[in-house]
Coordinates of C-alpha atoms in Angstrom, one line a residue:
Chain A
M535 CA 68.2 79.8 79.1
N536 CA 66.5 79.0 75.7
Q537 CA 66.7 82.9 74.2
Q538 CA 68.2 83.5 71.7
P539 CA 70.7 85.2 72.6
L540 CA 72.2 88.7 71.4
F541 CA 75.8 87.6 69.6
Q542 CA 76.5 84.6 69.6
V543 CA 80.5 84.7 68.2
K544 CA 81.7 83.0 66.1
D545 CA 85.3 82.1 65.0
L546 CA 86.1 85.4 65.1
K547 CA 89.3 86.4 64.3
K548 CA 91.2 90.0 64.3
Y549 CA 94.7 90.5 63.1
F550 CA 97.1 92.9 62.6
Q551 CA 100.4 93.5 60.5
S552 CA 103.0 95.7 60.6
G553 CA 105.6 95.0 57.4
K554 CA 105.8 91.8 57.4
V555 CA 105.3 90.7 61.1
V556 CA 101.1 90.0 61.4
T557 CA 99.7 90.1 65.2
K558 CA 96.9 88.0 66.0
A559 CA 95.5 89.7 68.0
V560 CA 92.2 87.5 68.4
D561 CA 92.2 83.8 67.0
G562 CA 89.0 82.0 66.6
V563 CA 87.0 82.8 69.8
T564 CA 83.4 81.5 69.6
F565 CA 81.0 82.5 72.6
D566 CA 77.5 83.9 72.8
I567 CA 76.3 86.9 74.9
Y568 CA 72.4 86.3 76.2
P569 CA 69.6 89.3 76.3
G570 CA 70.3 90.4 80.5
E571 CA 73.6 88.8 81.5
V572 CA 76.7 90.0 82.7
V573 CA 80.5 88.5 80.6
G574 CA 82.9 89.2 81.8
V575 CA 86.2 89.4 79.9
V576 CA 90.0 89.1 82.2
G577 CA 93.3 88.5 81.1
E578 CA 96.9 90.7 81.0
S579 CA 97.5 93.7 79.0
G580 CA 98.2 92.2 75.1
C581 CA 95.7 89.5 75.8
G582 CA 93.6 91.0 73.1
K583 CA 90.8 91.5 75.5
T584 CA 90.1 95.0 73.8
T585 CA 89.7 93.9 70.8
C586 CA 88.1 90.8 71.0
G587 CA 85.7 93.8 72.1
R588 CA 85.7 96.1 69.8
T589 CA 85.8 93.5 67.0
V590 CA 82.4 91.9 68.3
I591 CA 80.5 95.2 67.9
G592 CA 82.3 96.0 65.0
L593 CA 84.2 99.1 65.5
Y594 CA 87.3 97.2 64.0
D595 CA 86.5 95.1 60.7
K596 CA 87.0 91.3 61.8
D597 CA 89.9 88.7 59.5
G598 CA 87.4 85.7 60.1
G599 CA 84.5 84.2 61.5
E600 CA 81.5 85.8 62.1
V601 CA 79.6 88.0 64.9
L602 CA 75.5 87.5 64.9
Y603 CA 73.5 90.2 66.3
K604 CA 70.1 89.4 66.9
G605 CA 71.0 86.9 64.3
K606 CA 72.7 89.8 61.8
D607 CA 75.9 89.4 60.5
V608 CA 77.3 92.4 62.8
H609 CA 80.1 93.5 60.2
R610 CA 77.7 93.4 57.2
L611 CA 74.5 96.1 58.0
R612 CA 74.0 98.6 57.0
G613 CA 71.8 102.2 56.1
A614 CA 69.3 101.7 58.4
E615 CA 69.6 98.6 59.8
Y616 CA 73.2 99.9 60.8
S617 CA 71.9 102.9 62.1
A618 CA 69.2 100.9 64.6
Y619 CA 72.6 98.7 65.6
C620 CA 74.3 102.2 67.1
R621 CA 71.4 103.1 69.0
E622 CA 70.4 99.9 70.7
V623 CA 74.8 98.6 71.2
Q624 CA 76.7 101.3 73.1
T625 CA 80.7 102.0 74.6
I626 CA 81.7 103.3 77.5
F627 CA 86.1 103.3 77.5
Q628 CA 88.9 103.2 79.9
D629 CA 90.3 107.1 79.9
P630 CA 87.2 109.4 81.3
Y631 CA 89.8 112.3 80.5
A632 CA 90.2 111.4 76.6
S633 CA 87.1 110.3 75.6
L634 CA 85.3 113.3 76.0
D635 CA 85.5 116.0 73.4
S636 CA 86.8 119.1 75.4
R637 CA 85.4 121.8 74.0
N638 CA 82.0 120.4 74.0
D639 CA 80.0 121.6 77.5
V640 CA 77.8 118.6 79.1
C641 CA 74.7 119.2 77.2
T642 CA 75.9 118.7 74.4
L643 CA 78.2 115.5 75.4
I644 CA 75.1 113.7 76.2
A645 CA 72.8 115.0 73.6
E646 CA 75.2 114.2 70.9
G647 CA 73.0 110.9 70.5
L648 CA 69.9 111.8 70.6
D649 CA 71.0 114.5 68.0
I650 CA 72.3 111.6 65.3
H651 CA 69.4 109.8 66.2
K652 CA 67.4 112.8 66.6
L653 CA 65.4 111.1 69.3
V654 CA 64.1 114.3 70.0
S655 CA 61.6 117.1 68.5
S656 CA 62.6 120.4 70.2
K657 CA 65.0 122.4 72.1
A658 CA 62.8 121.9 75.9
E659 CA 62.4 118.3 76.0
R660 CA 66.3 118.2 74.4
L661 CA 67.0 119.8 77.7
E662 CA 64.4 117.5 80.2
K663 CA 66.3 114.4 78.3
V664 CA 69.7 115.1 78.8
K665 CA 68.6 116.1 83.1
E666 CA 66.9 113.4 83.4
L667 CA 70.4 111.2 81.9
M668 CA 71.7 113.1 84.4
A669 CA 70.4 113.2 87.4
K670 CA 69.9 109.2 86.1
V671 CA 73.8 109.2 86.0
G672 CA 74.0 110.9 89.6
L673 CA 75.5 114.1 87.9
H674 CA 74.2 117.4 89.3
A675 CA 71.9 119.5 86.5
S676 CA 74.6 122.7 87.6
G677 CA 76.6 120.8 85.2
L678 CA 74.9 121.4 82.2
H679 CA 76.8 124.2 80.6
R680 CA 80.7 122.9 81.9
Y681 CA 83.2 121.3 80.6
P682 CA 84.6 117.9 80.9
H683 CA 87.6 119.3 82.3
E684 CA 86.1 121.3 85.0
F685 CA 85.3 118.2 86.4
S686 CA 86.7 114.7 88.4
G687 CA 87.8 111.5 86.8
G688 CA 84.4 109.4 88.7
M689 CA 82.6 112.3 87.6
R690 CA 83.5 112.2 84.0
Q691 CA 82.8 108.4 84.4
R692 CA 79.5 108.9 84.8
I693 CA 79.3 111.5 82.0
G694 CA 80.9 109.0 79.1
I695 CA 77.7 106.7 81.1
A696 CA 75.2 109.8 80.3
R697 CA 76.1 109.6 77.0
A698 CA 75.9 105.7 76.1
L699 CA 72.5 105.2 77.5
A700 CA 71.0 108.7 75.6
V701 CA 69.7 106.7 73.3
D702 CA 68.9 103.6 75.0
P703 CA 70.8 101.0 74.1
K704 CA 70.0 97.2 74.6
F705 CA 74.3 96.3 75.4
L706 CA 76.8 98.9 76.2
L707 CA 80.5 97.1 76.3
C708 CA 81.7 98.5 78.9
D709 CA 85.7 98.7 78.3
E710 CA 88.2 98.8 81.9
P711 CA 85.0 101.3 82.9
I712 CA 87.2 102.6 86.9
S713 CA 90.6 100.8 86.4
A714 CA 91.7 105.2 85.7
L715 CA 90.0 105.7 89.6
D716 CA 90.4 105.9 92.7
V717 CA 89.1 103.0 95.1
S718 CA 86.5 104.9 96.7
I719 CA 85.1 106.2 93.7
Q720 CA 85.1 102.7 91.4
A721 CA 82.6 101.1 93.8
Q722 CA 80.7 103.7 93.4
I723 CA 80.8 103.9 89.4
I724 CA 80.6 99.8 89.6
N725 CA 77.3 100.0 91.9
L726 CA 75.4 102.7 89.3
L727 CA 76.2 100.5 85.9
M728 CA 74.4 97.5 88.8
D729 CA 71.8 100.1 89.3
L730 CA 71.9 100.2 85.6
R731 CA 71.3 97.2 84.8
E732 CA 67.9 96.4 86.8
T733 CA 66.4 98.8 85.0
E734 CA 67.4 99.9 81.7
G735 CA 67.8 96.0 81.2
L736 CA 71.4 96.4 79.9
T737 CA 73.1 93.4 79.2
Y738 CA 77.2 94.3 79.3
L739 CA 80.0 92.6 77.5
M740 CA 82.4 93.8 80.7
I741 CA 86.5 94.2 79.7
S742 CA 89.2 93.9 82.7
H743 CA 92.2 92.8 83.4
D744 CA 90.7 93.6 87.8
L745 CA 89.2 90.0 88.0
S746 CA 87.4 90.5 91.6
M747 CA 85.6 93.5 89.8
V748 CA 84.5 91.2 86.6
K749 CA 83.8 88.8 89.1
H750 CA 81.4 90.8 91.1
V751 CA 79.5 92.1 88.4
S752 CA 79.2 88.9 86.3
D753 CA 77.6 86.1 85.8
R754 CA 79.7 85.2 83.0
I755 CA 83.6 85.0 83.2
I756 CA 85.8 84.4 79.8
V757 CA 89.8 84.3 79.8
M758 CA 92.0 85.4 77.7
Y759 CA 95.9 84.3 76.7
L760 CA 97.6 84.9 74.5
G761 CA 93.9 85.9 72.0
K762 CA 91.9 82.4 72.8
I763 CA 90.2 81.6 75.5
V764 CA 91.4 79.1 77.6
E765 CA 88.8 79.0 79.8
S766 CA 84.2 79.6 79.8
C767 CA 82.0 79.8 82.8
P768 CA 80.4 80.8 85.9
A769 CA 81.8 83.9 87.5
E770 CA 81.1 81.5 90.8
E771 CA 83.2 78.6 89.5
L772 CA 86.0 81.0 88.0
Y773 CA 86.7 81.4 91.3
E774 CA 85.5 78.1 93.6
Q775 CA 87.2 75.3 90.6
P776 CA 88.8 76.8 87.6
A777 CA 89.9 74.5 85.1
H778 CA 92.7 75.5 83.1
P779 CA 96.6 76.1 85.0
Y780 CA 96.0 79.3 84.0
T781 CA 93.4 80.2 85.5
K782 CA 94.5 78.8 89.2
A783 CA 97.5 81.2 88.7
L784 CA 95.6 84.3 87.5
I785 CA 93.7 83.6 90.1
S786 CA 96.7 82.7 93.1
A787 CA 98.2 86.2 91.7
I788 CA 95.8 88.9 93.2
P789 CA 96.2 89.9 96.3
I790 CA 93.4 89.6 98.8
A791 CA 93.2 92.8 101.4
D792 CA 92.8 90.4 104.0
P793 CA 96.5 89.6 106.4
E794 CA 95.4 86.0 107.4
V795 CA 94.3 85.3 104.1
E796 CA 97.3 86.4 102.6
R797 CA 99.4 85.0 104.9
S798 CA 98.6 81.4 104.4
R799 CA 98.3 81.1 100.4
Q800 CA 100.1 79.2 98.5
R801 CA 100.5 81.1 95.9
I802 CA 101.7 80.1 92.0
I803 CA 104.4 82.2 90.9
L804 CA 104.6 82.2 87.4
T805 CA 107.4 81.8 85.7
G806 CA 108.6 83.3 81.9
Q807 CA 107.6 85.6 80.5
V808 CA 103.9 86.0 77.8
P809 CA 104.6 85.2 74.6
S810 CA 104.8 87.9 71.6
P811 CA 101.1 87.4 69.8
S812 CA 103.1 88.2 66.7
N813 CA 105.4 84.9 67.3
K814 CA 103.4 81.8 69.2
P815 CA 104.5 78.5 70.2
K816 CA 103.6 76.4 68.2
G817 CA 101.4 73.5 70.8
C818 CA 100.0 75.6 73.2
A819 CA 100.9 79.3 74.2
F820 CA 100.3 78.6 77.9
A821 CA 103.2 75.7 78.2
G822 CA 105.9 77.4 78.6
R823 CA 104.7 79.0 81.7
C824 CA 102.6 75.9 82.6
Q825 CA 103.2 73.8 85.7
Y826 CA 101.3 70.9 84.2
V827 CA 103.1 70.8 81.0
T828 CA 103.3 68.1 78.8
E829 CA 105.0 67.3 75.9
R830 CA 101.8 66.7 73.9
C831 CA 101.4 70.5 75.3
R832 CA 103.9 71.4 72.7
Q833 CA 102.9 70.2 70.2
E834 CA 99.6 69.7 69.5
E835 CA 97.2 73.1 70.3
P836 CA 94.7 71.9 73.0
E837 CA 90.0 73.2 71.7
L838 CA 88.3 74.4 74.2
R839 CA 86.1 71.8 75.8
E840 CA 84.0 71.0 78.1
V841 CA 85.3 70.1 81.6
A842 CA 81.7 70.2 83.1
P843 CA 77.8 71.4 82.3
G844 CA 78.8 75.3 80.8
H845 CA 82.0 75.0 81.9
L846 CA 85.0 75.2 79.7
A847 CA 88.3 74.9 79.1
A848 CA 91.0 75.1 76.6
C849 CA 93.5 72.2 78.1
H850 CA 95.1 69.0 78.2
L851 CA 94.6 67.9 81.6
Y852 CA 90.5 67.5 81.3
N853 CA 91.2 65.4 77.3
R854 CA 93.5 62.7 78.2
Chain B
M530 CA 115.4 103.0 117.4
S531 CA 113.3 104.3 114.4
L532 CA 115.6 103.8 111.1
Y533 CA 114.2 106.9 110.7
E534 CA 111.3 109.4 112.0
I535 CA 109.6 112.1 110.4
R536 CA 107.8 115.3 112.7
D537 CA 105.1 117.7 111.9
L538 CA 105.9 117.9 108.6
S539 CA 104.3 119.7 106.3
I540 CA 104.8 120.5 102.2
E541 CA 103.1 122.8 100.1
F542 CA 103.0 123.6 96.3
P543 CA 102.9 127.4 95.4
T544 CA 100.4 128.1 92.3
H545 CA 98.4 130.6 89.8
L546 CA 95.1 129.1 92.1
G547 CA 96.8 129.4 95.2
T548 CA 98.8 127.0 97.7
V549 CA 97.6 123.3 98.1
H550 CA 98.6 121.7 101.2
A551 CA 99.6 118.7 100.2
V552 CA 101.3 117.2 103.1
R553 CA 99.8 118.8 107.2
N554 CA 101.9 117.4 110.0
V555 CA 102.6 114.2 109.1
S556 CA 104.6 112.0 111.8
F557 CA 105.3 108.6 111.5
D558 CA 108.5 106.3 112.2
I559 CA 110.1 103.0 110.0
G560 CA 112.0 101.2 112.1
E561 CA 115.0 99.2 110.2
N562 CA 114.3 96.3 108.1
E563 CA 109.9 96.9 108.6
C564 CA 107.8 97.0 105.6
V565 CA 105.5 100.5 106.2
A566 CA 103.5 101.0 104.0
L567 CA 101.7 104.9 103.2
V568 CA 98.0 104.1 101.6
G569 CA 95.9 106.3 100.3
E570 CA 93.9 107.7 97.5
S571 CA 94.9 109.5 94.5
G572 CA 95.7 113.2 95.7
C573 CA 95.7 113.0 99.0
G574 CA 100.1 113.4 99.6
K575 CA 101.3 110.0 99.9
S576 CA 104.1 109.8 97.2
V577 CA 104.3 114.1 98.1
T578 CA 104.8 112.5 101.4
A579 CA 107.5 109.4 100.3
R580 CA 109.3 112.0 97.8
S581 CA 110.4 114.1 101.2
L582 CA 113.1 111.1 102.2
I583 CA 115.3 111.1 99.1
G584 CA 115.1 115.1 99.0
L585 CA 112.4 115.3 95.4
T586 CA 110.4 117.9 97.2
E587 CA 111.8 120.6 95.1
V588 CA 112.8 119.1 91.7
V589 CA 109.1 118.6 91.4
G590 CA 108.6 122.3 92.5
G591 CA 107.1 121.3 96.6
K592 CA 108.2 122.7 99.0
V593 CA 108.7 121.9 102.9
T594 CA 107.4 124.8 105.8
S595 CA 107.1 122.5 108.5
G596 CA 109.5 119.0 110.1
T597 CA 111.9 117.5 110.3
V598 CA 112.9 114.1 108.6
T599 CA 115.8 112.0 111.2
F600 CA 117.6 109.3 110.0
E601 CA 121.6 108.6 111.9
G602 CA 121.0 111.0 113.8
E603 CA 120.0 113.9 111.6
N604 CA 117.9 116.0 109.9
I605 CA 118.5 115.3 106.2
L606 CA 115.5 118.6 104.8
S607 CA 118.8 120.3 106.6
Y608 CA 120.8 118.3 103.5
N609 CA 122.6 121.0 100.9
E610 CA 123.1 119.6 97.4
K611 CA 126.3 117.8 97.6
Q612 CA 125.1 116.1 100.8
W613 CA 121.6 114.7 98.8
Q614 CA 124.0 113.1 96.1
N615 CA 125.8 111.2 98.7
Y616 CA 122.6 109.8 100.4
R617 CA 120.6 109.6 97.5
G618 CA 121.0 106.1 95.5
N619 CA 123.3 105.3 98.5
K620 CA 121.3 105.6 101.5
A621 CA 117.8 105.3 100.3
A622 CA 116.3 104.5 96.6
I623 CA 113.6 105.0 94.2
I624 CA 112.1 103.0 92.8
F625 CA 108.7 104.5 90.5
Q626 CA 105.5 103.3 89.1
D627 CA 106.6 103.3 85.1
A628 CA 109.7 101.8 84.7
M629 CA 110.6 103.1 80.6
T630 CA 110.8 106.7 81.4
A631 CA 112.5 105.8 84.8
L632 CA 115.2 104.4 82.7
N633 CA 117.1 106.4 80.3
P634 CA 116.7 105.1 77.1
T635 CA 119.9 105.9 75.2
M636 CA 121.4 104.0 77.8
R637 CA 123.0 100.4 77.9
I638 CA 121.3 99.2 81.1
G639 CA 125.2 97.9 82.0
K640 CA 125.9 100.8 82.5
Q641 CA 123.0 102.6 83.8
I642 CA 123.3 100.3 86.9
A643 CA 126.9 100.6 86.9
E644 CA 126.7 104.2 87.7
C645 CA 125.6 103.8 90.5
F646 CA 128.4 102.2 91.6
T647 CA 130.7 104.7 90.1
F648 CA 128.9 107.9 92.0
H649 CA 129.1 106.2 95.0
Q650 CA 132.1 104.3 95.7
N651 CA 135.6 104.3 94.2
I652 CA 135.6 101.2 91.9
S653 CA 136.7 100.7 88.9
R654 CA 134.3 100.6 85.4
S655 CA 134.7 97.3 84.4
E656 CA 134.3 96.8 88.6
A657 CA 131.5 98.2 88.6
E658 CA 130.1 95.7 85.9
A659 CA 131.1 92.6 87.5
K660 CA 129.4 94.2 90.5
A661 CA 125.6 95.2 88.2
E662 CA 125.7 91.4 86.8
E663 CA 125.2 90.3 90.1
L664 CA 122.9 92.8 90.6
L665 CA 121.2 91.5 87.0
E666 CA 121.6 87.8 88.7
M667 CA 120.4 89.1 92.0
V668 CA 116.7 90.6 90.6
G669 CA 115.9 87.3 88.5
I670 CA 117.1 88.1 84.4
P671 CA 117.4 85.8 82.7
N672 CA 121.2 86.1 81.2
P673 CA 122.4 89.1 83.2
R674 CA 125.8 89.1 81.3
E675 CA 123.8 89.3 78.0
A676 CA 120.8 91.7 79.3
L677 CA 124.4 94.3 80.2
R678 CA 124.5 95.2 76.9
R679 CA 120.6 95.8 76.0
Y680 CA 118.9 98.5 75.4
P681 CA 115.2 99.8 77.8
H682 CA 112.6 98.9 75.1
E683 CA 114.4 95.1 74.8
F684 CA 112.5 94.5 77.7
S685 CA 109.1 94.0 79.5
G686 CA 107.7 96.4 81.6
G687 CA 108.2 93.3 84.3
M688 CA 111.8 93.1 83.0
R689 CA 112.3 96.2 83.6
Q690 CA 111.0 97.5 86.9
R691 CA 113.6 94.3 88.3
V692 CA 116.4 96.5 86.0
V693 CA 115.4 99.6 88.1
I694 CA 115.1 97.2 91.1
A695 CA 118.7 95.9 91.0
Q696 CA 119.9 100.3 90.2
A697 CA 117.7 100.7 93.4
L698 CA 119.3 98.2 95.2
A699 CA 123.1 98.7 93.9
C700 CA 124.5 100.3 97.1
R701 CA 123.1 98.5 99.7
P702 CA 120.6 101.6 100.8
S703 CA 118.8 101.8 104.1
L704 CA 115.6 102.8 102.8
L705 CA 113.8 101.5 99.8
V706 CA 110.9 103.7 99.3
A707 CA 108.7 102.1 96.3
D708 CA 105.5 104.3 94.5
E709 CA 103.6 102.5 93.6
P710 CA 106.0 99.1 91.7
T711 CA 103.6 97.2 90.9
T712 CA 101.2 99.6 89.1
A713 CA 101.6 99.3 86.1
L714 CA 101.9 95.9 85.6
D715 CA 99.6 92.8 85.2
V716 CA 98.7 90.8 87.7
T717 CA 100.8 88.0 87.8
I718 CA 104.0 90.2 87.1
Q719 CA 102.9 91.5 90.3
A720 CA 102.9 89.0 92.2
Q721 CA 106.8 87.7 90.9
I722 CA 107.8 91.7 91.6
L723 CA 106.0 91.4 95.1
R724 CA 108.1 88.2 96.0
L725 CA 111.3 89.7 94.7
L726 CA 111.4 92.6 96.8
V727 CA 109.6 90.8 100.1
D728 CA 112.7 88.3 99.1
L729 CA 115.4 90.6 99.0
K730 CA 114.4 93.1 101.8
E731 CA 114.4 90.2 103.8
K732 CA 118.1 89.8 102.0
E733 CA 119.8 92.7 102.1
K734 CA 117.9 93.7 105.3
N735 CA 116.5 96.9 104.0
S736 CA 113.3 98.7 105.0
I737 CA 110.2 100.0 102.9
L738 CA 108.1 101.8 102.2
L739 CA 105.8 101.7 100.0
I740 CA 102.4 103.8 97.8
T741 CA 100.2 102.2 97.0
H742 CA 96.3 102.2 96.7
D743 CA 96.0 98.6 96.2
L744 CA 94.9 97.3 100.5
G745 CA 95.2 93.7 98.9
V746 CA 98.9 94.1 97.6
V747 CA 99.7 96.0 101.2
A748 CA 98.2 92.9 102.7
G749 CA 100.7 89.9 102.1
M750 CA 103.5 93.2 102.2
A751 CA 103.2 95.8 104.8
Q752 CA 104.2 95.4 108.6
K753 CA 103.0 98.6 109.3
I754 CA 100.2 100.6 107.8
V755 CA 99.5 104.9 107.8
V756 CA 96.5 105.3 105.7
M757 CA 96.5 108.6 104.7
Y758 CA 93.2 111.5 103.1
A759 CA 93.5 115.3 102.5
G760 CA 97.5 115.6 103.4
T761 CA 96.8 114.1 107.2
I762 CA 97.3 111.1 108.3
V763 CA 94.0 110.1 109.7
E764 CA 95.0 106.3 111.0
M765 CA 98.4 104.0 111.5
G766 CA 99.4 101.1 112.7
T767 CA 100.2 97.4 112.5
T768 CA 99.1 95.6 109.1
D769 CA 96.6 93.9 111.7
E770 CA 95.3 96.3 113.5
I771 CA 94.6 98.3 110.5
F772 CA 92.1 95.3 109.0
Y773 CA 91.0 93.8 111.4
H774 CA 90.8 96.5 114.5
G775 CA 90.0 99.3 112.0
R776 CA 87.9 103.1 113.6
H777 CA 88.8 105.5 111.0
H778 CA 85.6 105.7 109.1
Y779 CA 87.5 106.1 106.0
T780 CA 89.9 103.0 106.6
N781 CA 87.0 100.8 106.8
G782 CA 85.2 102.5 103.6
L783 CA 88.1 101.8 102.1
K784 CA 88.5 98.3 102.8
E785 CA 84.9 97.5 102.6
A786 CA 84.9 99.8 98.6
S787 CA 86.6 97.6 97.1
P788 CA 85.7 93.5 96.0
R789 CA 87.3 90.4 96.9
L790 CA 88.1 87.7 95.0
D791 CA 87.4 85.6 97.8
G792 CA 83.5 87.3 98.2
K793 CA 80.2 87.1 98.1
G794 CA 78.8 89.3 95.4
K795 CA 76.9 92.0 97.1
R796 CA 76.2 95.2 96.6
L797 CA 79.4 97.1 97.0
H798 CA 79.9 100.0 99.6
T799 CA 80.9 103.4 99.0
I800 CA 82.4 106.5 99.5
E801 CA 80.2 109.4 98.9
G802 CA 81.3 112.0 97.5
M803 CA 84.9 113.2 96.4
P804 CA 88.3 114.2 98.3
P805 CA 87.9 118.2 99.6
E806 CA 90.8 120.5 97.2
L807 CA 93.5 120.1 99.3
I808 CA 93.7 124.5 98.3
N809 CA 91.7 125.6 101.6
P810 CA 91.6 122.6 102.9
P811 CA 88.6 122.8 105.7
T812 CA 89.6 123.7 109.0
G813 CA 87.9 120.6 110.7
C814 CA 88.1 116.7 109.9
P815 CA 88.3 116.7 106.4
F816 CA 86.7 113.3 105.9
A817 CA 84.3 115.3 107.9
D818 CA 82.2 116.3 105.1
R819 CA 82.0 112.4 103.4
C820 CA 81.7 110.8 106.5
A821 CA 78.1 109.0 108.2
H822 CA 79.4 109.8 111.9
A823 CA 80.7 113.1 111.3
T824 CA 79.0 116.6 113.6
E825 CA 80.0 120.3 114.2
E826 CA 82.7 119.2 116.3
C827 CA 84.4 118.0 113.6
R828 CA 83.9 120.3 111.1
E829 CA 85.2 123.3 113.5
K830 CA 88.6 121.7 114.7
M831 CA 90.9 118.9 113.3
P832 CA 90.9 116.2 115.3
E833 CA 93.9 115.5 117.8
M834 CA 96.7 111.5 117.3
T835 CA 94.2 109.0 120.3
Q836 CA 96.3 106.1 120.6
V837 CA 94.4 103.4 120.7
S838 CA 97.1 100.9 121.3
P839 CA 100.8 101.1 121.6
T840 CA 101.3 100.8 117.7
H841 CA 97.8 102.4 116.5
F842 CA 96.9 106.1 116.2
V843 CA 93.6 107.6 115.3
R844 CA 92.8 110.6 113.6
C845 CA 89.0 110.9 115.1
L846 CA 86.4 112.1 116.9
H847 CA 83.5 109.8 116.7
M848 CA 85.3 106.5 116.2
A849 CA 85.2 102.7 115.0
E850 CA 83.6 100.7 117.7
E851 CA 86.5 98.4 118.8
G852 CA 86.0 94.8 117.8
G853 CA 85.3 92.8 114.8
R854 CA 86.3 92.7 111.7
A855 CA 85.6 95.5 109.1

């Protein structure tokens, strides 16, 4: 890819302080997102994936490093530039129940972005645009003046997607977009997001703990552990040739809906607990749970380096 | 001989909008030392069915309107409160999805586990605590003696779920009802807990009724699968029959709807539409409105359960062809 990246994330840090305890939720994360790409971020709860996404788009202030959107520092945008940025970058949240204002009807909810950015000049145009958006995400126009509580979870998530699309964004941050939904509804939403990628030319940062879903939709996957990237590579390669021992364990832990495969699988069952992000051990954060651990791992923190073309991993096994 | 025989079980919930027919004429068996999985989407009645086996239907506002659950020659649905108390925890126990809310936050772990012994068995507190320590060791909690003195909030989600499992297995029940036991946990922790449940099942020879929406979990654990949709069983059979010879279009749709880690990126199969309301459930096949093979006949009358093999039952008039993998 010779294009200019849409987002350039360089050594991004986000710490949360509570009293004297500092939680290093995101601790030096570097990656790029190219136009048209779907980048997936996976990891267990508490690994900093949500914080990472939110800090990247500027919902949270950063504590170090920088994020460039089309070459400009996201955290320093002001005035018209900031307003334009807000139009181009939108978010879909996890919980379709909590992310919609229950006192507004669907029309108001979807048109909110249109109103804020003054994208429509007349009431008729506004209504037309809302209806068009509803059709785009598979909502029936009869729901125009209904309220969020009258819709099921899957339908609400569609309202959330229509809201994000209203301002013609270039980039969508999807934070666990389907984990609150049922299996048969999940597939509907995933297909919708992938169709929109084609028709609207969208770029996604897809955050999820569901590795099978992330692998299904992403071009590139970033695996996070305790606020750091431990591995980053093309989606297929991550499953076929995972490099980092954590990624291997993560993949082997995911149940596959096929009894024969399940019976013949060799599971790597991780023992031990995830260390607390406010009290990280010295050396590699995964050392306490890793079966290949050496003395070096406990002393020295491995750097993220290339183990194969386009495949990065942070592990001493690949750097003897 | 089955451990449990559930016959024609129907459960209703009276609400101000009307009566919700949550479970309709459900019949299945749970064999000894068998793991049976109840699979379905939210609202299909799987949890309600399972809770009736430990007498928690009324607690959540439901009412059993018909059917029997036979266990050791008795219909447990006719138990009075005293009999239920003797049965719960002793003969059958449940582990819930959310271990934090299942444990009492103000009581030390040791006391919560020992409670099961002091209630059901006539033993002293110190004996009960010693047994609690053994249990904690069995479920893999490090430093069990020290753990007895700690409170639930001092444990992580996975460790809490282990405590709940220890509590459930305290009196060596014949049946362990596991209601989404790993849904709130991370995948690596989920793998640990599932392994623990399988190992304990081998050791304690108990049966498990596993309730889940995750077909992956089912594939690795269950011997038998019961697929529920809108309060009824649409298909049941052995794990291989359901996965490789599924005949109901809902079962097959569900299998194709979840992306597989070992699959190549292709478009996901979707089941269009949504499950029906259970206040006025359709008279015909509940899946008819979402089914590509539905005819007028399907909408008119609920299809009968058809036996296609000694262990495989399907409720469909236009079954998928036998053969091959879905």
